[in-house]
CSV table of C-alpha atoms in Angstrom, one decimal:
chain,number,residue,atom,x,y,z
A,29,MET,CA,16.0,-18.0,-32.4
A,30,ASP,CA,13.0,-15.8,-32.2
A,31,ASN,CA,11.5,-15.1,-28.8
A,32,PRO,CA,8.7,-17.6,-27.8
A,33,PHE,CA,5.1,-16.5,-27.7
A,34,PRO,CA,3.8,-15.7,-24.2
A,35,PRO,CA,2.8,-18.8,-22.2
A,36,GLN,CA,-0.8,-17.9,-22.0
A,37,ARG,CA,-1.0,-18.6,-25.7
A,38,PRO,CA,0.3,-22.1,-26.1
A,39,SER,CA,-0.2,-24.3,-29.1
A,40,SER,CA,-2.9,-26.9,-29.4
A,41,PRO,CA,-1.7,-30.5,-29.0
A,42,PRO,CA,-1.8,-32.7,-32.1
A,43,THR,CA,-5.1,-34.4,-32.7
A,44,GLU,CA,-3.4,-37.8,-33.0
A,45,ARG,CA,-1.6,-38.6,-29.8
A,46,SER,CA,1.3,-40.5,-31.1
A,47,PRO,CA,4.2,-41.3,-28.7
A,48,SER,CA,6.4,-38.8,-30.5
A,49,ALA,CA,3.9,-36.0,-30.0
A,50,ARG,CA,2.9,-36.6,-26.4
A,51,GLY,CA,4.2,-34.8,-23.3
A,52,GLY,CA,4.1,-31.1,-23.8
A,53,VAL,CA,3.1,-28.0,-25.8
A,54,PRO,CA,5.9,-26.0,-27.5
A,55,LEU,CA,6.2,-22.4,-26.3
A,56,ASP,CA,6.6,-21.0,-29.8
A,57,GLN,CA,3.3,-22.0,-31.3
A,58,ARG,CA,0.0,-20.1,-30.7
A,59,LEU,CA,-3.1,-21.4,-29.2
A,60,LYS,CA,-5.6,-22.4,-31.9
A,61,LYS,CA,-8.4,-23.4,-29.6
A,62,GLY,CA,-9.2,-22.3,-26.1
A,63,ARG,CA,-9.0,-18.9,-24.3
A,64,SER,CA,-7.1,-17.3,-21.6
A,65,VAL,CA,-8.4,-17.4,-18.0
A,66,THR,CA,-10.1,-14.6,-16.2
A,67,LEU,CA,-10.6,-15.3,-12.5
A,68,SER,CA,-12.6,-12.5,-10.8
A,69,PRO,CA,-13.5,-12.1,-7.1
A,70,VAL,CA,-17.1,-12.7,-6.4
A,71,THR,CA,-17.4,-9.3,-4.8
A,72,PRO,CA,-18.1,-6.8,-7.7
A,73,GLY,CA,-16.0,-3.8,-8.4
A,74,SER,CA,-12.6,-5.3,-7.5
A,75,PRO,CA,-9.4,-4.6,-9.5
A,76,SER,CA,-7.9,-6.5,-12.2
A,77,GLY,CA,-4.3,-6.5,-13.4
A,78,CYS,CA,-2.4,-5.0,-16.3
A,79,SER,CA,-0.7,-7.4,-18.6
A,80,ALA,CA,1.6,-4.8,-20.1
A,81,GLN,CA,5.1,-6.0,-19.5
A,82,PRO,CA,8.3,-3.9,-19.1
A,83,GLY,CA,10.9,-4.4,-21.7
A,84,PRO,CA,14.5,-3.4,-21.9
A,85,SER,CA,15.7,-0.4,-19.9
A,86,PRO,CA,18.7,1.8,-20.8
A,87,GLU,CA,22.2,0.6,-20.0
A,88,ALA,CA,22.6,3.9,-18.2
A,89,ALA,CA,20.2,2.7,-15.5
A,90,GLU,CA,22.8,1.0,-13.4
A,91,GLY,CA,22.6,-0.1,-9.8
A,92,GLU,CA,19.7,-0.1,-7.4
A,93,ALA,CA,16.9,2.5,-8.0
A,94,ARG,CA,16.6,5.0,-5.2
A,95,LEU,CA,13.0,5.1,-3.9
A,96,PRO,CA,11.5,8.6,-3.2
A,97,THR,CA,8.3,8.3,-1.2
A,98,ALA,CA,5.1,9.8,-2.6
A,99,VAL,CA,3.2,9.4,0.6
A,100,CYS,CA,4.3,11.1,3.8
A,101,PRO,CA,6.0,8.6,6.2
A,102,ALA,CA,4.0,10.1,9.1
A,103,LEU,CA,0.7,9.2,7.4
A,104,LEU,CA,2.0,5.7,6.7
A,105,GLU,CA,3.1,5.0,10.2
A,106,LYS,CA,0.0,3.2,11.5
A,107,VAL,CA,-0.5,1.4,8.1
A,108,ARG,CA,3.1,0.1,7.8
A,109,GLY,CA,4.3,0.2,11.4
A,110,LEU,CA,7.0,2.8,10.8
A,111,GLY,CA,9.0,3.8,13.8
A,112,GLU,CA,10.9,7.0,14.4
A,113,THR,CA,8.5,9.0,12.3
A,114,GLU,CA,10.2,12.3,12.8
A,115,ARG,CA,13.6,10.9,11.8
A,116,VAL,CA,12.2,9.3,8.6
A,117,CYS,CA,10.3,12.5,7.7
A,118,GLU,CA,13.4,14.6,8.3
A,119,LYS,CA,15.4,12.3,6.0
A,120,ALA,CA,12.7,12.5,3.3
A,121,GLY,CA,12.7,16.3,3.6
A,122,CYS,CA,8.9,16.5,4.0
A,123,ASN,CA,6.6,18.6,6.1
A,124,HIS,CA,4.2,15.9,7.2
A,125,SER,CA,2.0,18.3,9.1
A,126,ARG,CA,1.4,20.4,6.0
A,127,MET,CA,1.0,17.3,3.9
A,128,ALA,CA,-1.6,15.9,6.2
A,129,GLU,CA,-3.6,19.1,5.8
A,130,THR,CA,-3.2,19.7,2.0
A,131,GLY,CA,-2.8,16.1,0.8
A,132,GLN,CA,0.4,17.1,-1.1
A,133,SER,CA,3.1,14.7,-1.9
A,134,SER,CA,6.8,15.0,-1.2
A,135,ALA,CA,7.8,12.6,-4.0
A,136,MET,CA,9.7,15.3,-5.9
A,137,ALA,CA,11.5,16.5,-2.8
A,138,GLU,CA,14.1,14.0,-1.8
A,139,ASN,CA,15.0,10.3,-2.4
A,140,SER,CA,14.2,8.1,0.6
A,141,ALA,CA,13.3,4.4,0.9
A,142,VAL,CA,10.1,3.7,2.8
A,143,ALA,CA,10.4,0.9,5.3
A,144,VAL,CA,7.7,-1.8,5.4
A,145,ALA,CA,6.4,-3.5,8.5
A,146,PRO,CA,7.1,-7.3,9.0
A,147,THR,CA,3.5,-8.0,8.4
A,148,ALA,CA,0.9,-6.1,6.3
A,149,ALA,CA,-2.5,-7.5,7.0
A,150,PRO,CA,-5.0,-7.2,4.2
A,151,THR,CA,-7.1,-4.8,6.3
A,152,MET,CA,-4.2,-2.4,6.4
A,153,LEU,CA,-4.2,-2.2,2.6
A,154,GLU,CA,-7.6,-0.4,2.8
A,155,GLU,CA,-6.0,2.2,5.0
A,156,LEU,CA,-3.1,2.6,2.6
A,157,LEU,CA,-5.6,2.9,-0.3
A,158,GLU,CA,-7.3,5.8,1.5
A,159,ILE,CA,-4.1,7.6,2.3
A,160,THR,CA,-2.8,7.2,-1.3
A,161,ALA,CA,-6.0,8.5,-2.7
A,162,GLN,CA,-5.6,11.6,-0.7
A,163,SER,CA,-2.0,12.2,-1.8
A,164,LEU,CA,-2.4,11.2,-5.5
A,165,VAL,CA,-0.3,13.6,-7.6
A,166,ARG,CA,-2.4,15.2,-10.3
A,167,THR,CA,-0.3,16.2,-13.2
A,168,GLU,CA,0.3,15.5,-16.9
A,169,VAL,CA,3.1,13.1,-17.6
A,170,ALA,CA,5.0,15.5,-19.9
A,171,GLU,CA,5.2,18.1,-17.1
A,172,HIS,CA,7.7,16.1,-15.0
A,173,TYR,CA,8.8,13.2,-17.2
A,174,GLU,CA,10.3,12.8,-20.7
A,175,VAL,CA,8.9,9.8,-22.5
A,176,ILE,CA,11.7,7.7,-24.2
A,177,ARG,CA,9.8,4.8,-25.6
A,178,GLU,CA,7.1,2.2,-25.0
A,179,LEU,CA,8.3,-0.9,-23.1
A,180,GLY,CA,5.2,-3.0,-23.2
A,181,ARG,CA,1.5,-3.0,-23.9
A,182,GLY,CA,-1.3,-5.2,-22.8
A,183,LYS,CA,-5.0,-5.5,-22.4
A,184,TYR,CA,-5.3,-3.1,-19.5
A,185,GLY,CA,-2.6,-0.6,-20.1
A,186,HIS,CA,0.9,0.0,-21.2
A,187,VAL,CA,4.4,0.7,-19.8
A,188,MET,CA,6.7,3.6,-20.9
A,189,LEU,CA,10.3,4.2,-20.3
A,190,VAL,CA,10.6,7.8,-19.0
A,191,THR,CA,13.2,10.0,-17.3
A,192,HIS,CA,12.6,12.6,-14.7
A,193,ARG,CA,13.1,16.0,-16.3
A,194,GLN,CA,15.1,17.6,-13.4
A,195,ARG,CA,17.0,14.6,-12.1
A,196,GLY,CA,17.3,12.5,-15.2
A,197,THR,CA,16.4,9.4,-13.3
A,198,PRO,CA,15.2,6.5,-15.7
A,199,MET,CA,11.9,5.0,-14.6
A,200,ALA,CA,9.3,2.6,-15.9
A,201,LEU,CA,5.8,4.3,-15.9
A,202,LYS,CA,2.8,2.0,-16.0
A,203,LEU,CA,-0.3,3.8,-17.4
A,204,LEU,CA,-3.9,2.6,-17.0
A,205,PRO,CA,-6.6,4.4,-19.0
A,206,LYS,CA,-9.1,6.2,-16.8
A,207,ALA,CA,-11.8,5.4,-19.3
A,208,SER,CA,-11.5,1.7,-18.6
A,209,THR,CA,-9.9,1.6,-15.1
A,210,LYS,CA,-11.6,2.3,-11.8
A,211,LEU,CA,-9.7,4.4,-9.3
A,212,HIS,CA,-9.9,1.7,-6.7
A,213,THR,CA,-8.5,-0.8,-9.3
A,214,PHE,CA,-5.5,1.4,-9.9
A,215,LEU,CA,-4.9,2.2,-6.2
A,216,TYR,CA,-5.1,-1.4,-5.2
A,217,GLU,CA,-2.4,-2.6,-7.6
A,218,TYR,CA,-0.2,0.3,-6.7
A,219,CYS,CA,-0.6,-0.1,-2.9
A,220,VAL,CA,0.0,-3.8,-3.0
A,221,ALA,CA,3.1,-3.3,-5.0
A,222,LEU,CA,4.3,-0.5,-2.7
A,223,SER,CA,3.7,-2.7,0.4
A,224,LEU,CA,5.9,-5.5,-1.0
A,225,ALA,CA,8.6,-3.4,-2.8
A,226,THR,CA,11.3,-3.8,-0.2
A,227,HIS,CA,11.9,-7.4,-0.9
A,228,PRO,CA,15.0,-7.9,-3.1
A,229,ALA,CA,13.1,-10.2,-5.6
A,230,ILE,CA,10.1,-7.9,-6.0
A,231,ILE,CA,10.2,-4.8,-8.2
A,232,GLY,CA,11.2,-1.6,-6.5
A,233,MET,CA,8.7,1.3,-6.4
A,234,PHE,CA,9.5,5.0,-6.7
A,235,GLY,CA,6.5,5.6,-4.5
A,236,ILE,CA,5.0,8.0,-7.0
A,237,ALA,CA,1.4,7.6,-8.1
A,238,ILE,CA,-0.1,10.1,-10.6
A,239,GLU,CA,-3.4,11.0,-12.2
A,240,SER,CA,-3.4,12.8,-15.5
A,241,SER,CA,-6.4,13.8,-17.6
A,242,GLN,CA,-6.5,10.4,-19.3
A,243,TYR,CA,-4.4,8.0,-17.2
A,244,TYR,CA,-3.7,6.7,-13.8
A,245,GLY,CA,0.0,5.8,-13.4
A,246,PHE,CA,2.8,4.8,-11.1
A,247,LEU,CA,6.6,4.6,-11.4
A,248,TYR,CA,8.9,1.7,-10.7
A,249,GLU,CA,12.5,0.7,-11.4
A,250,PRO,CA,13.1,-0.3,-15.1
A,251,ALA,CA,14.4,-3.7,-15.8
A,252,MET,CA,17.6,-4.0,-17.7
A,253,HIS,CA,17.2,-7.3,-19.6
A,254,LYS,CA,13.6,-7.6,-20.5
A,255,ASP,CA,11.6,-10.5,-18.9
A,256,LEU,CA,12.0,-14.2,-18.4
A,257,ILE,CA,9.8,-15.2,-21.4
A,258,SER,CA,12.3,-13.4,-23.7
A,259,ILE,CA,15.1,-15.9,-22.9
A,260,ILE,CA,13.2,-19.2,-22.9
A,261,LYS,CA,14.1,-21.1,-26.1
A,262,PRO,CA,11.2,-23.1,-27.4
A,263,ARG,CA,11.7,-26.9,-27.1
A,264,ASP,CA,14.8,-26.2,-25.0
A,265,GLY,CA,14.3,-23.9,-22.1
A,266,ILE,CA,17.1,-22.0,-20.3
A,267,PRO,CA,20.4,-23.2,-18.9
A,268,GLU,CA,19.9,-25.2,-15.7
A,269,PRO,CA,22.0,-22.8,-13.5
A,270,ALA,CA,19.8,-19.9,-14.7
A,271,ALA,CA,16.6,-21.9,-13.9
A,272,LYS,CA,17.9,-22.6,-10.4
A,273,HIS,CA,18.7,-18.9,-9.9
A,274,CYS,CA,15.1,-18.1,-10.9
A,275,ALA,CA,13.7,-20.8,-8.6
A,276,LYS,CA,15.5,-19.6,-5.5
A,277,GLN,CA,14.6,-16.0,-5.9
A,278,LEU,CA,10.9,-16.7,-6.9
A,279,VAL,CA,10.6,-18.9,-3.8
A,280,SER,CA,11.8,-16.1,-1.6
A,281,ALA,CA,9.4,-13.6,-3.3
A,282,LEU,CA,6.4,-15.8,-3.1
A,283,GLU,CA,7.0,-16.8,0.5
A,284,PHE,CA,7.3,-13.1,1.3
A,285,ILE,CA,3.9,-12.4,-0.4
A,286,HIS,CA,2.3,-15.4,1.4
A,287,SER,CA,3.7,-14.2,4.7
A,288,ARG,CA,1.6,-11.1,4.2
A,289,GLY,CA,-1.6,-13.1,3.9
A,290,LEU,CA,-1.7,-12.6,0.2
A,291,VAL,CA,-1.8,-14.9,-2.9
A,292,TYR,CA,0.1,-13.6,-5.9
A,293,ARG,CA,-2.1,-15.4,-8.5
A,294,ASP,CA,-0.1,-14.4,-11.6
A,295,VAL,CA,3.1,-16.5,-11.7
A,296,LYS,CA,4.3,-16.6,-15.3
A,297,PRO,CA,7.6,-15.8,-17.1
A,298,GLU,CA,6.2,-12.4,-18.4
A,299,ASN,CA,6.0,-11.2,-14.8
A,300,VAL,CA,9.6,-12.0,-14.0
A,301,LEU,CA,11.9,-9.1,-14.9
A,302,LEU,CA,15.6,-9.7,-15.5
A,303,PHE,CA,18.5,-7.6,-14.3
A,304,ASP,CA,21.2,-9.7,-15.8
A,305,PRO,CA,21.4,-12.3,-18.6
A,306,GLU,CA,22.1,-15.2,-16.3
A,307,CYS,CA,19.1,-14.6,-14.0
A,308,ARG,CA,21.3,-14.0,-11.0
A,309,ARG,CA,19.0,-11.1,-10.2
A,310,ILE,CA,15.4,-11.1,-11.1
A,311,LYS,CA,12.3,-9.4,-9.7
A,312,LEU,CA,8.6,-10.2,-9.7
A,313,THR,CA,6.2,-7.6,-11.0
A,314,ASP,CA,2.5,-6.9,-11.7
A,315,PHE,CA,0.3,-7.3,-8.7
A,316,GLY,CA,-3.0,-6.5,-10.2
A,317,LEU,CA,-4.4,-10.0,-9.5
A,318,THR,CA,-2.9,-10.3,-6.0
A,319,ARG,CA,-5.6,-10.9,-3.4
A,320,PRO,CA,-5.9,-11.8,0.3
A,321,LYS,CA,-5.9,-15.4,1.1
A,322,GLY,CA,-9.4,-16.8,1.3
A,323,THR,CA,-10.8,-14.4,-1.3
A,324,LYS,CA,-13.4,-16.4,-3.3
A,325,LEU,CA,-13.0,-16.5,-7.1
A,326,LYS,CA,-15.3,-17.7,-9.8
A,327,LEU,CA,-14.3,-18.9,-13.2
A,328,VAL,CA,-15.6,-16.6,-15.9
A,329,ALA,CA,-13.6,-17.6,-19.0
A,330,GLY,CA,-11.4,-20.4,-20.2
A,331,VAL,CA,-8.2,-21.6,-18.6
A,332,ILE,CA,-4.4,-21.3,-19.2
A,333,PRO,CA,-1.6,-23.7,-18.4
A,334,TYR,CA,-0.8,-22.0,-15.0
A,335,THR,CA,-4.4,-22.4,-13.6
A,336,ALA,CA,-4.7,-25.0,-10.9
A,337,PRO,CA,-7.1,-27.8,-11.5
A,338,GLU,CA,-9.4,-26.9,-8.6
A,339,LEU,CA,-10.0,-23.6,-10.4
A,340,SER,CA,-10.3,-25.1,-13.9
A,341,ASN,CA,-12.8,-27.7,-12.8
A,342,THR,CA,-14.9,-25.6,-10.4
A,343,THR,CA,-18.7,-25.4,-10.8
A,344,ASP,CA,-19.2,-23.7,-7.5
A,345,ALA,CA,-21.3,-20.6,-8.1
A,346,GLN,CA,-20.1,-19.2,-4.8
A,347,GLY,CA,-16.5,-19.2,-5.9
A,348,VAL,CA,-13.3,-21.0,-4.8
A,349,PRO,CA,-11.3,-19.5,-1.9
A,350,ILE,CA,-7.7,-18.9,-3.0
A,351,ASP,CA,-4.6,-19.9,-1.1
A,352,ALA,CA,-0.9,-20.3,-1.6
A,353,SER,CA,-1.2,-23.7,-3.1
A,354,MET,CA,-2.4,-22.1,-6.3
A,355,ASP,CA,0.8,-20.1,-6.6
A,356,ALA,CA,2.7,-23.4,-6.0
A,357,TRP,CA,0.9,-25.0,-8.9
A,358,ALA,CA,1.7,-22.1,-11.3
A,359,PHE,CA,5.3,-22.1,-10.0
A,360,GLY,CA,5.6,-25.7,-10.9
A,361,VAL,CA,4.4,-25.1,-14.4
A,362,LEU,CA,6.8,-22.2,-14.8
A,363,LEU,CA,9.8,-24.4,-13.7
A,364,PHE,CA,8.7,-27.1,-16.3
A,365,CYS,CA,8.7,-24.4,-19.0
A,366,LEU,CA,12.2,-23.2,-17.9
A,367,LEU,CA,13.6,-26.7,-18.0
A,368,THR,CA,12.0,-28.0,-21.2
A,369,GLY,CA,10.9,-25.1,-23.4
A,370,TYR,CA,7.4,-26.7,-23.4
A,371,PHE,CA,4.2,-26.2,-21.5
A,372,PRO,CA,3.2,-29.4,-19.8
A,373,TRP,CA,-0.4,-29.0,-21.1
A,374,GLU,CA,-2.7,-26.4,-22.5
A,375,GLN,CA,-5.2,-26.5,-19.6
A,376,SER,CA,-5.5,-28.6,-16.5
A,377,LEU,CA,-8.6,-30.4,-17.5
A,378,PRO,CA,-9.2,-34.1,-18.1
A,379,ASN,CA,-10.1,-33.5,-21.7
A,380,ASP,CA,-6.6,-32.2,-22.4
A,381,PRO,CA,-4.6,-35.2,-23.6
A,382,PHE,CA,-1.3,-33.9,-22.2
A,383,PHE,CA,-2.9,-33.3,-18.8
A,384,GLU,CA,-4.5,-36.7,-19.0
A,385,ASP,CA,-1.1,-38.3,-19.4
A,386,PHE,CA,0.2,-36.3,-16.5
A,387,MET,CA,-2.7,-37.4,-14.2
A,388,LEU,CA,-1.9,-41.0,-15.0
A,389,TRP,CA,1.8,-40.5,-14.1
A,390,GLN,CA,0.8,-38.6,-10.9
A,391,GLU,CA,-1.3,-41.5,-9.8
A,392,THR,CA,1.2,-44.3,-10.6
A,393,GLY,CA,4.6,-42.7,-10.6
A,394,LEU,CA,5.7,-45.4,-13.1
A,395,GLU,CA,8.3,-44.7,-15.8
A,396,GLU,CA,6.2,-46.3,-18.5
A,397,ASN,CA,3.5,-43.6,-17.8
A,398,LEU,CA,6.0,-40.7,-17.9
A,399,PRO,CA,5.0,-38.1,-20.5
A,400,ARG,CA,7.6,-37.7,-23.2
A,401,HIS,CA,9.1,-34.4,-22.3
A,402,TRP,CA,9.2,-35.2,-18.6
A,403,LYS,CA,11.8,-37.8,-19.5
A,404,ARG,CA,14.3,-35.0,-19.9
A,405,LEU,CA,14.2,-34.4,-16.2
A,406,THR,CA,16.1,-36.2,-13.5
A,407,ALA,CA,14.3,-38.2,-10.8
A,408,GLU,CA,15.0,-35.3,-8.4
A,409,ALA,CA,13.4,-32.7,-10.6
A,410,ALA,CA,10.4,-34.9,-11.4
A,411,LEU,CA,9.9,-35.4,-7.6
A,412,MET,CA,10.1,-31.6,-7.1
A,413,LEU,CA,7.5,-30.9,-9.8
A,414,ARG,CA,5.3,-33.8,-8.7
A,415,SER,CA,5.0,-32.2,-5.3
A,416,LEU,CA,4.3,-28.7,-6.6
A,417,LEU,CA,1.8,-30.1,-9.1
A,418,ALA,CA,-0.1,-32.4,-6.8
A,419,LEU,CA,-3.7,-32.7,-8.1
A,420,ASP,CA,-5.1,-32.4,-4.6
A,421,PRO,CA,-4.3,-28.9,-3.2
A,422,ALA,CA,-4.3,-30.3,0.3
A,423,LYS,CA,-1.3,-32.5,-0.7
A,424,ARG,CA,0.5,-29.9,-2.8
A,425,GLY,CA,3.9,-29.0,-1.6
A,426,PRO,CA,4.7,-25.3,-0.8
A,427,VAL,CA,6.8,-23.2,-3.1
A,428,GLY,CA,9.7,-23.5,-0.6
A,429,GLY,CA,9.9,-27.2,-1.1
A,430,ALA,CA,11.8,-26.5,-4.3
A,431,LEU,CA,14.8,-25.4,-2.3
A,432,ARG,CA,15.4,-29.0,-1.2
A,433,TYR,CA,16.3,-29.8,-4.8
A,434,VAL,CA,18.5,-26.9,-5.9
A,435,ASP,CA,21.7,-28.8,-5.2
A,436,CYS,CA,20.5,-31.8,-7.3
A,437,PRO,CA,20.7,-32.1,-11.1
A,438,TRP,CA,17.5,-31.2,-12.8
A,439,ARG,CA,18.1,-32.3,-16.4
A,440,GLN,CA,19.2,-35.6,-17.9
A,441,ASP,CA,21.2,-33.8,-20.6
A,442,GLU,CA,23.4,-32.2,-17.9
A,443,GLY,CA,25.1,-35.5,-17.6
A,444,HIS,CA,23.9,-36.3,-14.1
A,445,GLY,CA,21.0,-37.8,-12.3
A,446,GLU,CA,18.8,-40.8,-12.6
A,447,LYS,CA,15.8,-41.4,-14.8
A,448,ALA,CA,12.7,-39.5,-13.8
A,449,ALA,CA,10.6,-42.4,-12.6
A,450,VAL,CA,9.1,-41.6,-9.2
A,451,LYS,CA,7.3,-44.3,-7.2
A,452,PRO,CA,4.2,-43.1,-5.4
């Protein structure tokens, strides 16, 4: 079966809401009406993300990527809380005194993983931004890297598979055109990703940021099995064990991000990279939309299935402060897609018939009000999603709440579980 279309482009529901048509939007049909969402901070000049997604990486790229640092560990000490600076610098083979004076990078010198402090307050990101700007490598891509092929392309940029000319290391190179990308936009996404990269379910960074004549770019480990959207079968989903593998790792990654005082804001299958076909090892990528908790956002365009209703319905000109509950909502939508092969709705607005059905079931919990495709779920899975998708963000369960259900059956067709009727 052909790969489904990306979830931000779901199909429109039928105009006649017959019982056979209610309950979800197939992933393999395009959106005929409506637009994607663009949520921007109220403060002008802030960065936006790149929707280019890494595709398959070469089979030769086996094992964990080693992470050379592009910024001297000594300069990062106060930003990331590194201890034993001299030992780290010696391991990296860099001359931090010379680098501090010249702004040069030791990225090409030696492989070395950079430790990350237990907490990374948003204010520290500004310091990391300044440090990275001073050590940005100015070079043309072809000088140090051989381009193999394009892995993905989106509105804001594209991703290339490259190899280092001297070491032969395969890497994914994300390129953002300088003509349409502010330096701060690029540096912000790079620094956020770098500050989170030590988590096992977040994409590893090579710590190399470059500026060419036409592009800003940074390098990260290439995925070996495309992304999560590539394995979701429309009207079917993915095997339940794979869905549970994804759930556990995404919970860990999102909780890690939230512990740093950040909200990811871009939970969707395209941003989940696969490192094996069964989803035993996945990694979250693309941090262009990640913002500190409390950042106020305003709605400037339409909505997508992953957008929480408090954002879809807002009329507040001052913007809506973001928090982790918005990631929980998007995570719930993603899990529904994995288990059914459908979107639960096109947009979380009362005029969406699928969302209207869902609201009725949320309010009553009665089996007779259960939308059609939700009936494929067990009572345990429905309870899990009902918590993650609570209409009131104050009552919405955290992403970690999903872990209470991983030992329970999630699908009726797995031969286990009770009907998905959940009493309020």
